[in-house]
CSV table of C-alpha atoms in Angstrom, one decimal:
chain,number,residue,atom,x,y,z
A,1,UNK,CA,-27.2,-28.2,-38.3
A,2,UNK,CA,-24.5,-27.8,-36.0
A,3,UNK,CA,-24.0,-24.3,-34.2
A,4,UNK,CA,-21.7,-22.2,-33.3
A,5,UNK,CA,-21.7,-20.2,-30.0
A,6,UNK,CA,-20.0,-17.3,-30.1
A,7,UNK,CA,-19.2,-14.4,-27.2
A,8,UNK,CA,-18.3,-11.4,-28.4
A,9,UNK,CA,-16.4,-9.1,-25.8
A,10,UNK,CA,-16.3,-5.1,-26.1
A,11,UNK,CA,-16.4,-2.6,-23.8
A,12,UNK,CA,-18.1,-0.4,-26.4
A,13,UNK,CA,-21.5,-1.6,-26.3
A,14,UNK,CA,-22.9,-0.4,-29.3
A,15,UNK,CA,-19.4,-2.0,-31.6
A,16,UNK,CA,-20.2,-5.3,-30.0
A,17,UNK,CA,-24.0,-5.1,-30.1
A,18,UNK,CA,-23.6,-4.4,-33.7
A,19,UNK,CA,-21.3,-7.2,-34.1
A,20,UNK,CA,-23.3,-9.6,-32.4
A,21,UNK,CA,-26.2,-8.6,-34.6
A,22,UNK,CA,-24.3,-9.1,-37.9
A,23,UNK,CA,-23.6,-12.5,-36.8
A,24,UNK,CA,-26.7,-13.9,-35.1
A,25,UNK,CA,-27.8,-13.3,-38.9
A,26,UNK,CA,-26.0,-16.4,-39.8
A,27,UNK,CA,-27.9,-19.7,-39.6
A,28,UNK,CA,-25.7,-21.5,-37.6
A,29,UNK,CA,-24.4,-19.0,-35.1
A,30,UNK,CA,-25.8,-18.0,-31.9
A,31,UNK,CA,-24.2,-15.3,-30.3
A,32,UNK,CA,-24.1,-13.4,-26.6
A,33,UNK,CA,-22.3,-10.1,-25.8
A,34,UNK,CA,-20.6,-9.0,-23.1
A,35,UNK,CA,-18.9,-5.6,-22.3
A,36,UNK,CA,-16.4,-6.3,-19.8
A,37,UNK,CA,-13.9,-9.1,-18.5
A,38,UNK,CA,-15.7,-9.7,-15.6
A,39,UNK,CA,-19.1,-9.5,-17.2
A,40,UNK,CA,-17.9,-12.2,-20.0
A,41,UNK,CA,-16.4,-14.8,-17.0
A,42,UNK,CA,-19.7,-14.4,-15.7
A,43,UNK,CA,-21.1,-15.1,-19.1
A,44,UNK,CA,-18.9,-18.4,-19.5
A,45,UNK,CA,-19.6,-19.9,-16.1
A,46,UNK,CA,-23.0,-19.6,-16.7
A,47,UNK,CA,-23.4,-20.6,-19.4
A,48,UNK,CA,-20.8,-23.9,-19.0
A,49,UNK,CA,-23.2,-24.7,-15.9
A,50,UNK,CA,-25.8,-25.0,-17.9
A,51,UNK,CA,-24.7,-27.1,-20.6
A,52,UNK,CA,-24.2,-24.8,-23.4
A,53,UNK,CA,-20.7,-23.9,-23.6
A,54,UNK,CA,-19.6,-20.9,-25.7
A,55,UNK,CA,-17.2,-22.2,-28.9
A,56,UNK,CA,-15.2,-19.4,-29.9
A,57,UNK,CA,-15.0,-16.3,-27.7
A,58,UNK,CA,-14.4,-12.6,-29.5
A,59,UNK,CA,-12.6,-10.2,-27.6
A,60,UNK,CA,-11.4,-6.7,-28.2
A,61,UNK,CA,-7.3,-6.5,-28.0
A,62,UNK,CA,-8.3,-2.8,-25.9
A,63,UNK,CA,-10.8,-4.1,-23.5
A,64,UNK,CA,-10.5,-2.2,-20.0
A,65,UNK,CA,-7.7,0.1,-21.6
A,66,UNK,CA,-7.3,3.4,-19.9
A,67,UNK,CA,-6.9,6.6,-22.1
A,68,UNK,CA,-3.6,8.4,-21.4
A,69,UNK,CA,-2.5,12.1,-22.8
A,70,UNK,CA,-1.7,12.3,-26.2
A,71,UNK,CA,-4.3,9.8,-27.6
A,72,UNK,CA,-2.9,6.4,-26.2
A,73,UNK,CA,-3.8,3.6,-24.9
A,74,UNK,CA,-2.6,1.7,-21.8
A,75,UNK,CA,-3.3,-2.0,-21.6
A,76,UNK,CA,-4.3,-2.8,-18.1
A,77,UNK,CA,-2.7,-5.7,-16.7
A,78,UNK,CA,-5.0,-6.1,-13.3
A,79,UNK,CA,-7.4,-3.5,-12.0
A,80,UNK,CA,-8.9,-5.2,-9.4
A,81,UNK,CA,-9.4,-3.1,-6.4
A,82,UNK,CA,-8.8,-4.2,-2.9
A,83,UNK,CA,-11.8,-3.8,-1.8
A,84,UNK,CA,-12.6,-6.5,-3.9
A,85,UNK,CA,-15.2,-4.8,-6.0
A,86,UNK,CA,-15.5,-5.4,-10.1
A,87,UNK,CA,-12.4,-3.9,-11.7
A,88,UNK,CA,-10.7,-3.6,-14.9
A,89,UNK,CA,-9.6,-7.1,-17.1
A,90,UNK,CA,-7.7,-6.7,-19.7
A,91,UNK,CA,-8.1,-8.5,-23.5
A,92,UNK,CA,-4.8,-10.1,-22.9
A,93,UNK,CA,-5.7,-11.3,-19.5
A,94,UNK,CA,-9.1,-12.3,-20.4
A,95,UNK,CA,-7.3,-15.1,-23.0
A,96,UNK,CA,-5.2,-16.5,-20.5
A,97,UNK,CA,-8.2,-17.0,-18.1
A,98,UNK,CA,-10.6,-18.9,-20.4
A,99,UNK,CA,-7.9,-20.7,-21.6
A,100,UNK,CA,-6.8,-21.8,-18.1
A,101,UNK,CA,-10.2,-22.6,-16.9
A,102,UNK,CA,-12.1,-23.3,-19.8
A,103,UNK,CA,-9.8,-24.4,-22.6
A,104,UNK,CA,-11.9,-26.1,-25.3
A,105,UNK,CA,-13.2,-21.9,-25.8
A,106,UNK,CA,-11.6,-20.6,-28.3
A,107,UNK,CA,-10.3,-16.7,-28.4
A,108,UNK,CA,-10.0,-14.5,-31.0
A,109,UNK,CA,-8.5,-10.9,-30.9
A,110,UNK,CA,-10.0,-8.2,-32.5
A,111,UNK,CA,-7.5,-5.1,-33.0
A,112,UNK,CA,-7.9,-1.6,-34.6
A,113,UNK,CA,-4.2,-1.9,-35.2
A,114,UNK,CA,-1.6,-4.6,-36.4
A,115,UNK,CA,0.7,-4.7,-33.2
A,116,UNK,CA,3.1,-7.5,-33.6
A,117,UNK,CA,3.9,-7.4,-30.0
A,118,UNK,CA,0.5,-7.6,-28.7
A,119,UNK,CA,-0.6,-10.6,-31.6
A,120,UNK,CA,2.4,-12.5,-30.2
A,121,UNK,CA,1.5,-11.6,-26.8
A,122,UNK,CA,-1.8,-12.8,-27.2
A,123,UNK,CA,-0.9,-16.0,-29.0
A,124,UNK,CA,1.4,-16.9,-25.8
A,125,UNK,CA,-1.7,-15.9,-23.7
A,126,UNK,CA,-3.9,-18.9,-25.6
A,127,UNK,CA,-5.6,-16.7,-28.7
A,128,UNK,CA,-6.0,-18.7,-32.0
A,129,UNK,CA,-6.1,-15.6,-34.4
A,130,UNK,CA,-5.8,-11.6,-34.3
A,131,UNK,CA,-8.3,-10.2,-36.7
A,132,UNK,CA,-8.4,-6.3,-37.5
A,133,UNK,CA,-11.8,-4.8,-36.9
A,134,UNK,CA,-12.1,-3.3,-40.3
A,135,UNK,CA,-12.1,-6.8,-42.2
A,136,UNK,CA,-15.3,-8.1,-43.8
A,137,UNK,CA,-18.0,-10.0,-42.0
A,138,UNK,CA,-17.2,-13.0,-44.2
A,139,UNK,CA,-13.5,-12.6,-43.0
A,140,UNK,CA,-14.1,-12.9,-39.3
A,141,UNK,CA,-16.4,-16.2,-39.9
A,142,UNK,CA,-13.8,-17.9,-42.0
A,143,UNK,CA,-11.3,-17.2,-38.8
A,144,UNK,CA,-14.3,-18.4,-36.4
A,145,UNK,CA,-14.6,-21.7,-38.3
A,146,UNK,CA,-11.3,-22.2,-38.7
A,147,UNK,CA,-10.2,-21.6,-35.2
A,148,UNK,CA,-12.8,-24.7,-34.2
A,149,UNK,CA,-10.7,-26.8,-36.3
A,150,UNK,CA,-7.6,-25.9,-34.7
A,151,UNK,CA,-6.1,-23.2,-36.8
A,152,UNK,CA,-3.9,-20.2,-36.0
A,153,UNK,CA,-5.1,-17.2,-37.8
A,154,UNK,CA,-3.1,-14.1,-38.1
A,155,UNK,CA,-3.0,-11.3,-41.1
A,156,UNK,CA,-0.3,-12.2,-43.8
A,157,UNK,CA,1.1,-8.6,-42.9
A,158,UNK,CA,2.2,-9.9,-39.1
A,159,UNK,CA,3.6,-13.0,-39.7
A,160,UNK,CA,7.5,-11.6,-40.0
A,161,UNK,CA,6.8,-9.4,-36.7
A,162,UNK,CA,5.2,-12.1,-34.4
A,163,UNK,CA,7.9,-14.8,-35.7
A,164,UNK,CA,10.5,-12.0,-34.5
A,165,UNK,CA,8.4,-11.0,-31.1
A,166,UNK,CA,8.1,-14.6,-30.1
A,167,UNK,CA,11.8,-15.7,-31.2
A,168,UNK,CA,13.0,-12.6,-28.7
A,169,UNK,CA,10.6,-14.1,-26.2
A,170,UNK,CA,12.3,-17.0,-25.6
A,171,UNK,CA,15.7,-15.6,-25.5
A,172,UNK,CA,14.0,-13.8,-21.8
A,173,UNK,CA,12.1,-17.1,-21.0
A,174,UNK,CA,15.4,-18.1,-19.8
A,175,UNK,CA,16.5,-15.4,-17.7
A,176,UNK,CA,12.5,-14.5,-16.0
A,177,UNK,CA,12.3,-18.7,-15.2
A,178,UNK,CA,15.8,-17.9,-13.5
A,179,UNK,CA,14.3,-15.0,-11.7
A,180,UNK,CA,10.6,-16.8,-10.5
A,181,UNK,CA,13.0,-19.8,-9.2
A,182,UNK,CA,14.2,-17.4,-6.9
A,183,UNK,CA,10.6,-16.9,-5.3
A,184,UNK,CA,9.6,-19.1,-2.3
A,185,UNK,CA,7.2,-21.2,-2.9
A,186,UNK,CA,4.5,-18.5,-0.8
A,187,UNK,CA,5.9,-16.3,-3.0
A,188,UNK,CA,5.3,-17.8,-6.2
A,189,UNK,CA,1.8,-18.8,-4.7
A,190,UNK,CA,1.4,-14.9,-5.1
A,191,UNK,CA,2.1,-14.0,-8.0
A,192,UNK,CA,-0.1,-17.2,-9.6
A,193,UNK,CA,-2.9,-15.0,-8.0
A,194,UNK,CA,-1.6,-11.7,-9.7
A,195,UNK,CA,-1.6,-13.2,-12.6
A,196,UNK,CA,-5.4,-13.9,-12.2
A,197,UNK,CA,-5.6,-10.3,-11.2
A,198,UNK,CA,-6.5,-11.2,-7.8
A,199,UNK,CA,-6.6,-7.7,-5.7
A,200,UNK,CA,-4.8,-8.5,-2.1
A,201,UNK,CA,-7.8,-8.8,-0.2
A,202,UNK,CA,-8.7,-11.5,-2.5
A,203,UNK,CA,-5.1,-12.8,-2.5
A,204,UNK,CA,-5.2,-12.8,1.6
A,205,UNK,CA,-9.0,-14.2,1.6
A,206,UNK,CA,-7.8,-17.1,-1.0
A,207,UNK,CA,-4.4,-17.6,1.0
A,208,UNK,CA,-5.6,-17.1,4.6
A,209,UNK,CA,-3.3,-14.5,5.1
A,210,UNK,CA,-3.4,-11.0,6.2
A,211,UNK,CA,-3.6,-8.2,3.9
A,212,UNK,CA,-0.4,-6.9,5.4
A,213,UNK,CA,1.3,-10.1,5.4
A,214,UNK,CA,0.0,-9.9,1.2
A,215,UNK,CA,1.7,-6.4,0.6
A,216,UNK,CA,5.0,-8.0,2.3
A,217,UNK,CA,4.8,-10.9,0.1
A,218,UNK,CA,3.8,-8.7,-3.3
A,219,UNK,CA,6.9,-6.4,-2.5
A,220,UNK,CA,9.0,-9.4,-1.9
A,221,UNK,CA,8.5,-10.3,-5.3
A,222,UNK,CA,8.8,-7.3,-6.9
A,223,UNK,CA,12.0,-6.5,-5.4
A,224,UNK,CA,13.2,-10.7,-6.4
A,225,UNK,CA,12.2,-10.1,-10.2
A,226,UNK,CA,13.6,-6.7,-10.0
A,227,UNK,CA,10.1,-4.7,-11.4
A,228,UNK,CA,8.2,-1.9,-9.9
A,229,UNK,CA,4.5,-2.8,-10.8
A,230,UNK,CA,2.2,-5.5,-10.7
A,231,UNK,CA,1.8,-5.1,-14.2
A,232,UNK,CA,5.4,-5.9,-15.1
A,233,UNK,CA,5.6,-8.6,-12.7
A,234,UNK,CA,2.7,-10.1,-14.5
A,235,UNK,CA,4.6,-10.0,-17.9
A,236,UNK,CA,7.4,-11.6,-16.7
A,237,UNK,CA,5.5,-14.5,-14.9
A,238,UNK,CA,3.7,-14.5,-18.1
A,239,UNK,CA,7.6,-15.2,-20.5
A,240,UNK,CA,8.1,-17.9,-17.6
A,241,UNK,CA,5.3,-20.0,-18.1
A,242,UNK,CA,3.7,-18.8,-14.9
A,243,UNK,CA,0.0,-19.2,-15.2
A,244,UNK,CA,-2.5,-17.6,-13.0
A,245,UNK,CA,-4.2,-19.5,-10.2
A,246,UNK,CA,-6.9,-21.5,-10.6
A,247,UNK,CA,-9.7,-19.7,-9.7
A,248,UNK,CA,-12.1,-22.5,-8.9
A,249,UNK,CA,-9.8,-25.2,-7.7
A,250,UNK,CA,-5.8,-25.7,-7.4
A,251,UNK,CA,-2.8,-23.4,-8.4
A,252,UNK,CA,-2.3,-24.3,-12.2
A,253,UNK,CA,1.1,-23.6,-14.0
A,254,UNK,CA,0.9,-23.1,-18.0
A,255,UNK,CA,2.8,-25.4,-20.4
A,256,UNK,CA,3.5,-25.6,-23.9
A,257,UNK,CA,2.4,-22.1,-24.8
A,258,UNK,CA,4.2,-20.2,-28.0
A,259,UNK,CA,6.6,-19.0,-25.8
């Protein structure tokens, strides 16, 4: 019998405990949780070092969100201090990491909500399917084998948003690849590594720069792609194709994304 590996992803230990549970019950599935981005990179490199890859990662579309007034939820974009202790990743993030550095994983979104900006957001990022966290177990294992065989699984109830979110996106591809062209090549080197959510004493240690020479180069290019925050920066690199740095070997640039 061939199995499936599967990581499941939540910050809410006992959701993805349970989870993780209800599918080691299958006979073909092992299964591994994690309950942070970091924790689950750590969890993929290990286990890819060993020889047992993970197939189809699970990952919650709220991971490392921060609780604002009124009951919201702000995605977080990087939270990596720089002091380079373990910060933050977001869900969105996390996908566009394992597909960068280990790209035969498969990711899968799980949502308490159908947000047609976020599913297309995370399609661009590298997910294969956005799956509400009410649906049946049997639901989420049909999206799981179907995602190993190269499907794109979204609910029937999205498809008109996400068509319209990623048909606006690349009417603003144009315009941010216009704007990240305008970077120096030290510059776009940068914001590669915010993109990875690289803190700047981890940009300055990777770069061999100082961290002040870092903040003059992260302000440059927030003032050339006319932002205020990392986090917007991030989303535009993101519409340009900018992918984040390569972590364990050369700056990498994403292609052929739905973008």
């Amino acid at each position: 019998m061939v199995r499936i590996r599967v990581l499941v992803v939540d910050d809410h230990r006992i959701f993805a405990e349970s989870l993780a549970a209800a599918l080691a019950a299958e006979p073909d599935v092992d299964v591994a949780a994690a309950g942070s981005g970091p924790a689950a990179l750590r969890c993929l490199e290990r286990a890819a070092a060993e020889g047992r890859r993970f197939d189809v990662m699970l990952v919650d579309a709220d991971l490392g969100a921060l609780a604002v007034p009124g009951g919201h939820i702000a995605p977080v974009a990087r939270a990596v201090p720089d002091n380079g202790e373990e910060g933050l990743v977001d869900g969105i993030s996390l996908v566009a990491g394992v597909r960068t550095g280990q790209p035969a994983v498969r990711t899968v979104v799980l949502a308490e909500k159908d947000d047609p900006r976020r599913a297309a957001l995370a399609l661009q990022a590298g997910a294969s399917g956005w799956v509400a966290k009410d649906c049946s177990l049997q639901r989420l294992l049909v999206v799981i084998r179907g995602v190993l065989r190269d499907e794109t699984h979204l609910p029937p109830a999205l498809l008109t948003g996400v068509l319209r979110e990623l048909t606006a996106a690349r009417k603003h591809r144009t315009e941010s690849e216009r704007l990240v062209e305008s970077l120096t090549p030290r510059e776009r080197e940068v914001l590669r590594c915010m993109v990875a959510g690289l803190g700047r004493k981890a940009v300055a240690e990777r770069l061999f720069l100082s961290p002040h020479t870092v903040r003059t180069h992260m302000q440059n290019v927030l003032g050339k792609l006319g932002v205020h925050s990392t986090l917007a920066a991030v989303a535009l690199a993101r519409r340009a194709g900018v992918g984040p740095v390569d972590l364990a070997g050369d700056v990498v640039e994403r292609g052929g994304q739905l973008a």
